[in-house]
Amino acid sequence: MLRVKDPKESVKFYEFLGMKQVNKFEFPDNKFDLYFLAYDSPKAVSHSNHWTDREGIIELTHNYGTENDPNYKSCNGNKDHGKGFGHVCISVDNIQAACARLEDAGYKFQKKLKDGRMHHIAFALDPDEYWVEIIAKNDVEKTENVKETDVETYNMNHTMIRVKDKDASLKFYQDIFGMTHLRTHESPNAGFNLYFLGYGIKPKDDSTANGVNPTASREGLLELTWNYGTEKQEGKVYHDGNSDPQGFGHICVSVDDLDAACQRFEEKGVQWKKRLTDGRMKNVAFVLDPDGYWIEIIQNEKYKAAPGKY
């Protein structure tokens, strides 16, 4: 979930990336709306699924009035005063053509393909300057002269957050949320490692060649970035996005049985931000991870649907 200034501009950007608005909730009494975007073409991984039964989904939160406030600016998570969340990521068919299409449309980049040493990834900026990583599903060298790109083949691949203690975070997401540690990318010269987690089978090949990684075609992964030595620092290292300055809000996991899942979390001794029984909304809960990031828990409606609905 990302807080945005102007939902029209933000929805337009993500639709340009091939996403579709698959749901919207309006809360006029509380003065905010929620927009849910995902890949939904016939080629998409979760085509036509209920919005709670998808892995790659972006939620945009709009608080009324921000679009007319000249002083409003979301915290993108990559500046010192609010560093924590890093980016969302989409994987594309032909990365050079995909980046050229974005640039031709006038969208800005934090890092273009030819910038720096890594020429197989780029970072576009959405209207609120959240970073959107772009990675390749195909061999970068073989697509260099390909001029076409098909947005219907794109995936919402992952969300990246920075963590203080990689051992504590890996244990938490595997033991508490049942995720699988899919692959690791180590960068000792740069002083950081990346850990990718998700639901499903671990790929046989853990390497990245020519800008293609074995999980590029997956959706809804979680990338944990660990900068060496942060585990030795005292106190909280990273910003959770929900205290000032606000920006990123949470990740979300949908479960088969919401009551039973929350009971299991209780038995596991998790730290709660909001239990199901707290407040007026009895259909969502929020767990805190080791760094204080919020994890929303919702019911996957597929498992409550009437026979024949799916």
mmCIF file of C-alpha atoms in Angstrom:
data_model
loop_
_atom_site.group_PDB
_atom_site.id
_atom_site.type_symbol
_atom_site.label_atom_id
_atom_site.label_comp_id
_atom_site.label_asym_id
_atom_site.label_seq_id
_atom_site.Cartn_x
_atom_site.Cartn_y
_atom_site.Cartn_z
ATOM 1 C CA MET A 1 0.000 0.000 0.000
ATOM 2 C CA LEU A 2 1.230 3.423 -1.064
ATOM 3 C CA ARG A 3 -0.222 6.800 -0.098
ATOM 4 C CA VAL A 4 -0.625 9.040 -3.142
ATOM 5 C CA LYS A 5 -1.265 12.735 -3.698
ATOM 6 C CA ASP A 6 -3.473 12.559 -6.806
ATOM 7 C CA PRO A 7 -5.192 9.221 -7.506
ATOM 8 C CA LYS A 8 -6.040 10.161 -11.089
ATOM 9 C CA GLU A 9 -2.377 10.644 -11.955
ATOM 10 C CA SER A 10 -1.252 7.568 -10.017
ATOM 11 C CA VAL A 11 -3.890 5.257 -11.505
ATOM 12 C CA LYS A 12 -3.027 6.608 -14.960
ATOM 13 C CA PHE A 13 0.662 5.766 -14.412
ATOM 14 C CA TYR A 14 0.066 2.193 -13.263
ATOM 15 C CA GLU A 15 -2.473 1.634 -16.028
ATOM 16 C CA PHE A 16 0.186 2.809 -18.483
ATOM 17 C CA LEU A 17 2.320 -0.013 -17.070
ATOM 18 C CA GLY A 18 -0.474 -2.390 -18.047
ATOM 19 C CA MET A 19 -2.225 -2.718 -14.708
ATOM 20 C CA LYS A 20 -6.002 -2.563 -14.281
ATOM 21 C CA GLN A 21 -8.058 -1.185 -11.424
ATOM 22 C CA VAL A 22 -9.611 -4.358 -10.016
ATOM 23 C CA ASN A 23 -11.358 -2.808 -7.026
ATOM 24 C CA LYS A 24 -12.035 0.468 -5.235
ATOM 25 C CA PHE A 25 -13.298 1.191 -1.742
ATOM 26 C CA GLU A 26 -14.659 4.609 -0.853
ATOM 27 C CA PHE A 27 -14.787 5.850 2.744
ATOM 28 C CA PRO A 28 -16.232 9.370 2.518
ATOM 29 C CA ASP A 29 -16.931 9.518 6.260
ATOM 30 C CA ASN A 30 -13.259 8.867 6.930
ATOM 31 C CA LYS A 31 -12.196 10.971 3.939
ATOM 32 C CA PHE A 32 -10.112 8.432 2.065
ATOM 33 C CA ASP A 33 -10.425 6.017 -0.871
ATOM 34 C CA LEU A 34 -8.505 2.844 -1.731
ATOM 35 C CA TYR A 35 -7.623 1.819 -5.276
ATOM 36 C CA PHE A 36 -6.434 -1.715 -6.073
ATOM 37 C CA LEU A 37 -4.453 -2.362 -9.256
ATOM 38 C CA ALA A 38 -3.183 -5.621 -10.721
ATOM 39 C CA TYR A 39 -2.360 -7.291 -14.017
ATOM 40 C CA ASP A 40 -5.584 -8.745 -15.370
ATOM 41 C CA SER A 41 -5.187 -9.432 -19.084
ATOM 42 C CA PRO A 42 -5.830 -12.972 -20.385
ATOM 43 C CA LYS A 43 -2.041 -13.432 -20.215
ATOM 44 C CA ALA A 44 -1.850 -12.397 -16.542
ATOM 45 C CA VAL A 45 -1.013 -14.858 -13.773
ATOM 46 C CA SER A 46 -4.207 -14.088 -11.829
ATOM 47 C CA HIS A 47 -6.523 -13.130 -14.693
ATOM 48 C CA SER A 48 -10.136 -12.626 -13.518
ATOM 49 C CA ASN A 49 -9.395 -13.769 -9.953
ATOM 50 C CA HIS A 50 -11.148 -12.088 -7.041
ATOM 51 C CA TRP A 51 -9.038 -9.166 -5.833
ATOM 52 C CA THR A 52 -8.250 -11.018 -2.578
ATOM 53 C CA ASP A 53 -7.003 -14.017 -4.556
ATOM 54 C CA ARG A 54 -4.059 -12.352 -6.245
ATOM 55 C CA GLU A 55 -0.362 -12.236 -5.436
ATOM 56 C CA GLY A 56 0.745 -9.138 -7.336
ATOM 57 C CA ILE A 57 -1.436 -6.197 -6.345
ATOM 58 C CA ILE A 58 -0.792 -2.530 -5.546
ATOM 59 C CA GLU A 59 -3.081 -0.591 -3.225
ATOM 60 C CA LEU A 60 -3.127 3.191 -3.536
ATOM 61 C CA THR A 61 -4.522 5.203 -0.609
ATOM 62 C CA HIS A 62 -5.820 8.694 -1.301
ATOM 63 C CA ASN A 63 -6.623 10.976 1.624
ATOM 64 C CA TYR A 64 -9.083 13.599 0.451
ATOM 65 C CA GLY A 65 -7.623 17.007 -0.269
ATOM 66 C CA THR A 66 -3.997 16.038 -0.844
ATOM 67 C CA GLU A 67 -4.400 16.604 -4.592
ATOM 68 C CA ASN A 68 -5.037 20.299 -3.890
ATOM 69 C CA ASP A 69 -2.403 20.724 -1.189
ATOM 70 C CA PRO A 70 0.763 22.310 -2.644
ATOM 71 C CA ASN A 71 2.744 21.227 0.416
ATOM 72 C CA TYR A 72 1.741 17.544 0.366
ATOM 73 C CA LYS A 73 4.459 15.107 -0.581
ATOM 74 C CA SER A 74 4.582 11.376 0.066
ATOM 75 C CA CYS A 75 7.746 9.895 1.563
ATOM 76 C CA ASN A 76 9.119 7.461 -1.011
ATOM 77 C CA GLY A 77 11.166 5.500 1.534
ATOM 78 C CA ASN A 78 14.551 6.203 -0.008
ATOM 79 C CA LYS A 79 15.519 9.426 1.717
ATOM 80 C CA ASP A 80 17.397 9.537 5.014
ATOM 81 C CA HIS A 81 14.545 11.084 6.981
ATOM 82 C CA GLY A 82 12.187 8.233 6.028
ATOM 83 C CA LYS A 83 14.256 5.323 4.722
ATOM 84 C CA GLY A 84 12.704 1.877 4.979
ATOM 85 C CA PHE A 85 10.468 0.820 2.094
ATOM 86 C CA GLY A 86 12.473 0.769 -1.106
ATOM 87 C CA HIS A 87 10.372 0.044 -4.172
ATOM 88 C CA VAL A 88 7.833 -2.030 -6.007
ATOM 89 C CA CYS A 89 9.002 -3.991 -9.039
ATOM 90 C CA ILE A 90 7.534 -5.061 -12.341
ATOM 91 C CA SER A 91 9.053 -7.635 -14.675
ATOM 92 C CA VAL A 92 8.752 -7.064 -18.417
ATOM 93 C CA ASP A 93 9.260 -8.878 -21.692
ATOM 94 C CA ASN A 94 11.724 -6.591 -23.504
ATOM 95 C CA ILE A 95 13.283 -4.250 -20.980
ATOM 96 C CA GLN A 96 14.881 -1.804 -23.410
ATOM 97 C CA ALA A 97 11.592 -1.314 -25.256
ATOM 98 C CA ALA A 98 9.634 -1.087 -21.991
ATOM 99 C CA CYS A 99 11.923 1.639 -20.654
ATOM 100 C CA ALA A 100 11.874 3.544 -23.953
ATOM 101 C CA ARG A 101 8.061 3.476 -23.901
ATOM 102 C CA LEU A 102 8.016 4.983 -20.400
ATOM 103 C CA GLU A 103 10.564 7.639 -21.311
ATOM 104 C CA ASP A 104 8.687 8.554 -24.500
ATOM 105 C CA ALA A 105 5.549 9.065 -22.411
ATOM 106 C CA GLY A 106 7.395 11.624 -20.304
ATOM 107 C CA TYR A 107 7.809 9.627 -17.122
ATOM 108 C CA LYS A 108 10.947 10.200 -15.079
ATOM 109 C CA PHE A 109 13.599 7.728 -13.987
ATOM 110 C CA GLN A 110 15.639 7.373 -10.830
ATOM 111 C CA LYS A 111 18.006 5.140 -12.800
ATOM 112 C CA LYS A 112 17.974 4.443 -16.518
ATOM 113 C CA LEU A 113 19.303 1.175 -17.929
ATOM 114 C CA LYS A 114 22.629 2.656 -18.974
ATOM 115 C CA ASP A 115 23.222 4.482 -15.693
ATOM 116 C CA GLY A 116 25.734 3.043 -13.241
ATOM 117 C CA ARG A 117 27.198 -0.441 -13.426
ATOM 118 C CA MET A 118 23.993 -2.510 -13.551
ATOM 119 C CA HIS A 119 22.648 -2.270 -17.098
ATOM 120 C CA HIS A 120 19.993 -4.953 -16.654
ATOM 121 C CA ILE A 121 17.670 -3.033 -14.296
ATOM 122 C CA ALA A 122 16.072 0.399 -14.259
ATOM 123 C CA PHE A 123 14.062 2.430 -11.759
ATOM 124 C CA ALA A 124 11.178 4.552 -12.983
ATOM 125 C CA LEU A 125 9.472 7.145 -10.781
ATOM 126 C CA ASP A 126 5.714 7.182 -10.343
ATOM 127 C CA PRO A 127 3.886 10.532 -9.885
ATOM 128 C CA ASP A 128 4.725 10.524 -6.143
ATOM 129 C CA GLU A 129 8.352 9.577 -6.855
ATOM 130 C CA TYR A 130 7.986 6.061 -5.482
ATOM 131 C CA TRP A 131 10.619 3.911 -7.142
ATOM 132 C CA VAL A 132 9.361 1.267 -9.583
ATOM 133 C CA GLU A 133 12.073 -1.210 -10.432
ATOM 134 C CA ILE A 134 11.955 -2.717 -13.915
ATOM 135 C CA ILE A 135 13.539 -6.124 -14.463
ATOM 136 C CA ALA A 136 13.706 -8.466 -17.437
ATOM 137 C CA LYS A 137 11.931 -11.760 -17.944
ATOM 138 C CA ASN A 138 14.026 -12.414 -21.030
ATOM 139 C CA ASP A 139 17.743 -12.286 -21.857
ATOM 140 C CA VAL A 140 18.704 -8.600 -21.853
ATOM 141 C CA GLU A 141 21.343 -9.051 -24.541
ATOM 142 C CA LYS A 142 18.912 -10.789 -26.889
ATOM 143 C CA THR A 143 16.235 -8.099 -26.541
ATOM 144 C CA GLU A 144 18.526 -5.101 -27.037
ATOM 145 C CA ASN A 145 17.266 -4.430 -30.560
ATOM 146 C CA VAL A 146 13.646 -5.412 -29.962
ATOM 147 C CA LYS A 147 11.421 -2.354 -30.333
ATOM 148 C CA GLU A 148 8.102 -3.810 -29.153
ATOM 149 C CA THR A 149 6.846 -4.495 -25.667
ATOM 150 C CA ASP A 150 3.559 -6.120 -24.626
ATOM 151 C CA VAL A 151 2.264 -4.738 -21.310
ATOM 152 C CA GLU A 152 -0.148 -7.661 -21.064
ATOM 153 C CA THR A 153 2.823 -9.913 -20.326
ATOM 154 C CA TYR A 154 4.135 -7.819 -17.408
ATOM 155 C CA ASN A 155 4.130 -9.033 -13.788
ATOM 156 C CA MET A 156 3.941 -7.168 -10.481
ATOM 157 C CA ASN A 157 7.005 -9.018 -9.237
ATOM 158 C CA HIS A 158 7.912 -7.822 -5.741
ATOM 159 C CA THR A 159 7.952 -5.247 -2.964
ATOM 160 C CA MET A 160 11.260 -4.330 -1.310
ATOM 161 C CA ILE A 161 11.743 -3.321 2.324
ATOM 162 C CA ARG A 162 14.988 -2.796 4.219
ATOM 163 C CA VAL A 163 15.519 -4.877 7.349
ATOM 164 C CA LYS A 164 17.821 -4.456 10.332
ATOM 165 C CA ASP A 165 18.492 -8.130 11.160
ATOM 166 C CA LYS A 166 18.188 -10.494 8.193
ATOM 167 C CA ASP A 167 18.121 -13.624 10.371
ATOM 168 C CA ALA A 168 15.234 -12.332 12.474
ATOM 169 C CA SER A 169 13.276 -11.192 9.413
ATOM 170 C CA LEU A 170 13.847 -14.385 7.417
ATOM 171 C CA LYS A 171 12.746 -16.478 10.393
ATOM 172 C CA PHE A 172 9.660 -14.305 10.913
ATOM 173 C CA TYR A 173 8.369 -14.447 7.348
ATOM 174 C CA GLN A 174 9.054 -18.168 7.029
ATOM 175 C CA ASP A 175 7.804 -19.318 10.439
ATOM 176 C CA ILE A 176 4.930 -16.905 10.967
ATOM 177 C CA PHE A 177 3.698 -16.388 7.408
ATOM 178 C CA GLY A 178 4.758 -19.648 5.788
ATOM 179 C CA MET A 179 6.782 -18.020 3.031
ATOM 180 C CA THR A 180 9.552 -19.825 1.173
ATOM 181 C CA HIS A 181 13.039 -18.345 0.885
ATOM 182 C CA LEU A 182 13.291 -18.478 -2.903
ATOM 183 C CA ARG A 183 16.705 -17.015 -3.606
ATOM 184 C CA THR A 184 19.519 -14.808 -2.299
ATOM 185 C CA HIS A 185 21.588 -12.222 -4.127
ATOM 186 C CA GLU A 186 24.808 -11.306 -2.320
ATOM 187 C CA SER A 187 26.727 -8.088 -3.025
ATOM 188 C CA PRO A 188 29.676 -8.142 -0.600
ATOM 189 C CA ASN A 189 31.553 -5.402 -2.448
ATOM 190 C CA ALA A 190 28.564 -3.096 -2.068
ATOM 191 C CA GLY A 191 27.862 -4.241 1.481
ATOM 192 C CA PHE A 192 24.348 -5.657 1.146
ATOM 193 C CA ASN A 193 22.380 -8.832 0.438
ATOM 194 C CA LEU A 194 18.922 -9.309 -1.069
ATOM 195 C CA TYR A 195 16.576 -12.070 0.065
ATOM 196 C CA PHE A 196 13.486 -12.980 -1.960
ATOM 197 C CA LEU A 197 10.550 -14.727 -0.319
ATOM 198 C CA GLY A 198 7.167 -15.840 -1.584
ATOM 199 C CA TYR A 199 4.660 -18.627 -1.761
ATOM 200 C CA GLY A 200 5.504 -21.563 -3.992
ATOM 201 C CA ILE A 201 8.377 -23.827 -4.940
ATOM 202 C CA LYS A 202 11.968 -22.642 -4.769
ATOM 203 C CA PRO A 203 13.586 -22.468 -8.241
ATOM 204 C CA LYS A 204 16.334 -24.966 -9.021
ATOM 205 C CA ASP A 205 18.629 -22.230 -10.330
ATOM 206 C CA ASP A 206 19.434 -19.487 -7.825
ATOM 207 C CA SER A 207 21.638 -17.446 -10.155
ATOM 208 C CA THR A 208 20.986 -14.364 -12.261
ATOM 209 C CA ALA A 209 22.373 -14.314 -15.803
ATOM 210 C CA ASN A 210 22.099 -11.479 -18.333
ATOM 211 C CA GLY A 211 19.644 -9.674 -16.133
ATOM 212 C CA VAL A 212 17.251 -12.621 -15.932
ATOM 213 C CA ASN A 213 16.553 -14.091 -12.537
ATOM 214 C CA PRO A 214 14.700 -17.361 -11.935
ATOM 215 C CA THR A 215 11.849 -15.634 -10.096
ATOM 216 C CA ALA A 216 11.214 -12.873 -12.646
ATOM 217 C CA SER A 217 7.937 -14.406 -13.791
ATOM 218 C CA ARG A 218 6.568 -14.676 -10.243
ATOM 219 C CA GLU A 219 4.176 -12.199 -8.652
ATOM 220 C CA GLY A 220 3.800 -10.805 -5.168
ATOM 221 C CA LEU A 221 7.269 -11.619 -3.839
ATOM 222 C CA LEU A 222 8.841 -9.886 -0.864
ATOM 223 C CA GLU A 223 12.423 -8.634 -1.189
ATOM 224 C CA LEU A 224 14.321 -8.016 2.035
ATOM 225 C CA THR A 225 17.386 -5.783 1.719
ATOM 226 C CA TRP A 226 19.978 -6.214 4.461
ATOM 227 C CA ASN A 227 22.813 -3.688 4.657
ATOM 228 C CA TYR A 228 25.785 -5.225 6.445
ATOM 229 C CA GLY A 229 26.168 -4.194 10.056
ATOM 230 C CA THR A 230 22.698 -2.796 10.689
ATOM 231 C CA GLU A 231 21.961 -5.702 13.028
ATOM 232 C CA LYS A 232 24.584 -4.267 15.401
ATOM 233 C CA GLN A 233 22.948 -0.845 15.600
ATOM 234 C CA GLU A 234 20.980 0.132 18.677
ATOM 235 C CA GLY A 235 17.233 0.655 18.439
ATOM 236 C CA LYS A 236 15.058 0.978 15.381
ATOM 237 C CA VAL A 237 16.980 1.446 12.141
ATOM 238 C CA TYR A 238 14.266 1.871 9.495
ATOM 239 C CA HIS A 239 11.129 3.955 9.076
ATOM 240 C CA ASP A 240 7.875 1.971 8.803
ATOM 241 C CA GLY A 241 6.137 4.555 6.612
ATOM 242 C CA ASN A 242 3.228 5.133 8.997
ATOM 243 C CA SER A 243 4.742 7.728 11.301
ATOM 244 C CA ASP A 244 5.740 11.079 9.838
ATOM 245 C CA PRO A 245 6.817 11.386 7.098
ATOM 246 C CA GLN A 246 4.189 9.015 5.705
ATOM 247 C CA GLY A 247 4.343 7.116 2.431
ATOM 248 C CA PHE A 248 4.393 3.330 2.215
ATOM 249 C CA GLY A 249 1.766 1.829 4.490
ATOM 250 C CA HIS A 250 1.916 -1.956 4.576
ATOM 251 C CA ILE A 251 2.144 -5.244 2.781
ATOM 252 C CA CYS A 252 -0.817 -7.617 2.886
ATOM 253 C CA VAL A 253 -1.305 -11.371 3.113
ATOM 254 C CA SER A 254 -4.642 -13.017 2.337
ATOM 255 C CA VAL A 255 -5.440 -16.248 4.195
ATOM 256 C CA ASP A 256 -7.829 -19.168 3.864
ATOM 257 C CA ASP A 257 -9.541 -18.678 7.246
ATOM 258 C CA LEU A 258 -9.116 -15.247 8.800
ATOM 259 C CA ASP A 259 -10.227 -16.205 12.327
ATOM 260 C CA ALA A 260 -8.096 -19.341 12.417
ATOM 261 C CA ALA A 261 -5.063 -17.543 10.984
ATOM 262 C CA CYS A 262 -5.275 -14.789 13.584
ATOM 263 C CA GLN A 263 -5.649 -17.384 16.331
ATOM 264 C CA ARG A 264 -2.486 -19.061 15.042
ATOM 265 C CA PHE A 265 -0.654 -15.725 15.017
ATOM 266 C CA GLU A 266 -1.782 -15.154 18.593
ATOM 267 C CA GLU A 267 -0.399 -18.545 19.602
ATOM 268 C CA LYS A 268 2.862 -17.710 17.830
ATOM 269 C CA GLY A 269 3.189 -14.611 20.012
ATOM 270 C CA VAL A 270 3.202 -12.000 17.255
ATOM 271 C CA GLN A 271 3.166 -8.298 18.010
ATOM 272 C CA TRP A 272 -0.153 -6.823 16.934
ATOM 273 C CA LYS A 273 -0.867 -3.403 15.508
ATOM 274 C CA LYS A 274 -4.573 -4.251 15.327
ATOM 275 C CA ARG A 275 -6.359 -7.445 16.294
ATOM 276 C CA LEU A 276 -9.543 -8.469 14.491
ATOM 277 C CA THR A 277 -11.555 -7.448 17.532
ATOM 278 C CA ASP A 278 -10.029 -3.953 17.742
ATOM 279 C CA GLY A 279 -11.847 -0.938 16.365
ATOM 280 C CA ARG A 280 -14.798 -0.908 13.996
ATOM 281 C CA MET A 281 -13.295 -2.936 11.141
ATOM 282 C CA LYS A 282 -13.658 -6.575 12.182
ATOM 283 C CA ASN A 283 -12.532 -8.012 8.847
ATOM 284 C CA VAL A 284 -8.863 -6.937 8.878
ATOM 285 C CA ALA A 285 -5.964 -7.330 11.279
ATOM 286 C CA PHE A 286 -2.431 -5.938 11.288
ATOM 287 C CA VAL A 287 0.699 -7.745 12.533
ATOM 288 C CA LEU A 288 4.068 -6.028 13.053
ATOM 289 C CA ASP A 289 7.233 -7.597 11.667
ATOM 290 C CA PRO A 290 10.636 -7.348 13.455
ATOM 291 C CA ASP A 291 11.254 -3.870 11.983
ATOM 292 C CA GLY A 292 7.785 -2.580 12.784
ATOM 293 C CA TYR A 293 6.449 -2.793 9.216
ATOM 294 C CA TRP A 294 2.699 -3.385 9.143
ATOM 295 C CA ILE A 295 1.334 -6.586 7.586
ATOM 296 C CA GLU A 296 -2.382 -6.531 6.871
ATOM 297 C CA ILE A 297 -4.256 -9.839 7.146
ATOM 298 C CA ILE A 298 -7.424 -10.315 5.077
ATOM 299 C CA GLN A 299 -9.709 -13.152 4.060
ATOM 300 C CA ASN A 300 -9.065 -14.729 0.653
ATOM 301 C CA GLU A 301 -12.638 -14.828 -0.604
ATOM 302 C CA LYS A 302 -11.869 -17.767 -2.890
ATOM 303 C CA TYR A 303 -12.047 -20.026 0.129
ATOM 304 C CA LYS A 304 -15.420 -18.672 1.215
ATOM 305 C CA ALA A 305 -17.017 -18.506 -2.233
ATOM 306 C CA ALA A 306 -20.154 -20.398 -3.097
ATOM 307 C CA PRO A 307 -19.619 -23.636 -5.077
ATOM 308 C CA GLY A 308 -19.084 -22.968 -8.740
ATOM 309 C CA LYS A 309 -18.161 -19.304 -8.335
ATOM 310 C CA TYR A 310 -14.499 -19.934 -9.147
#
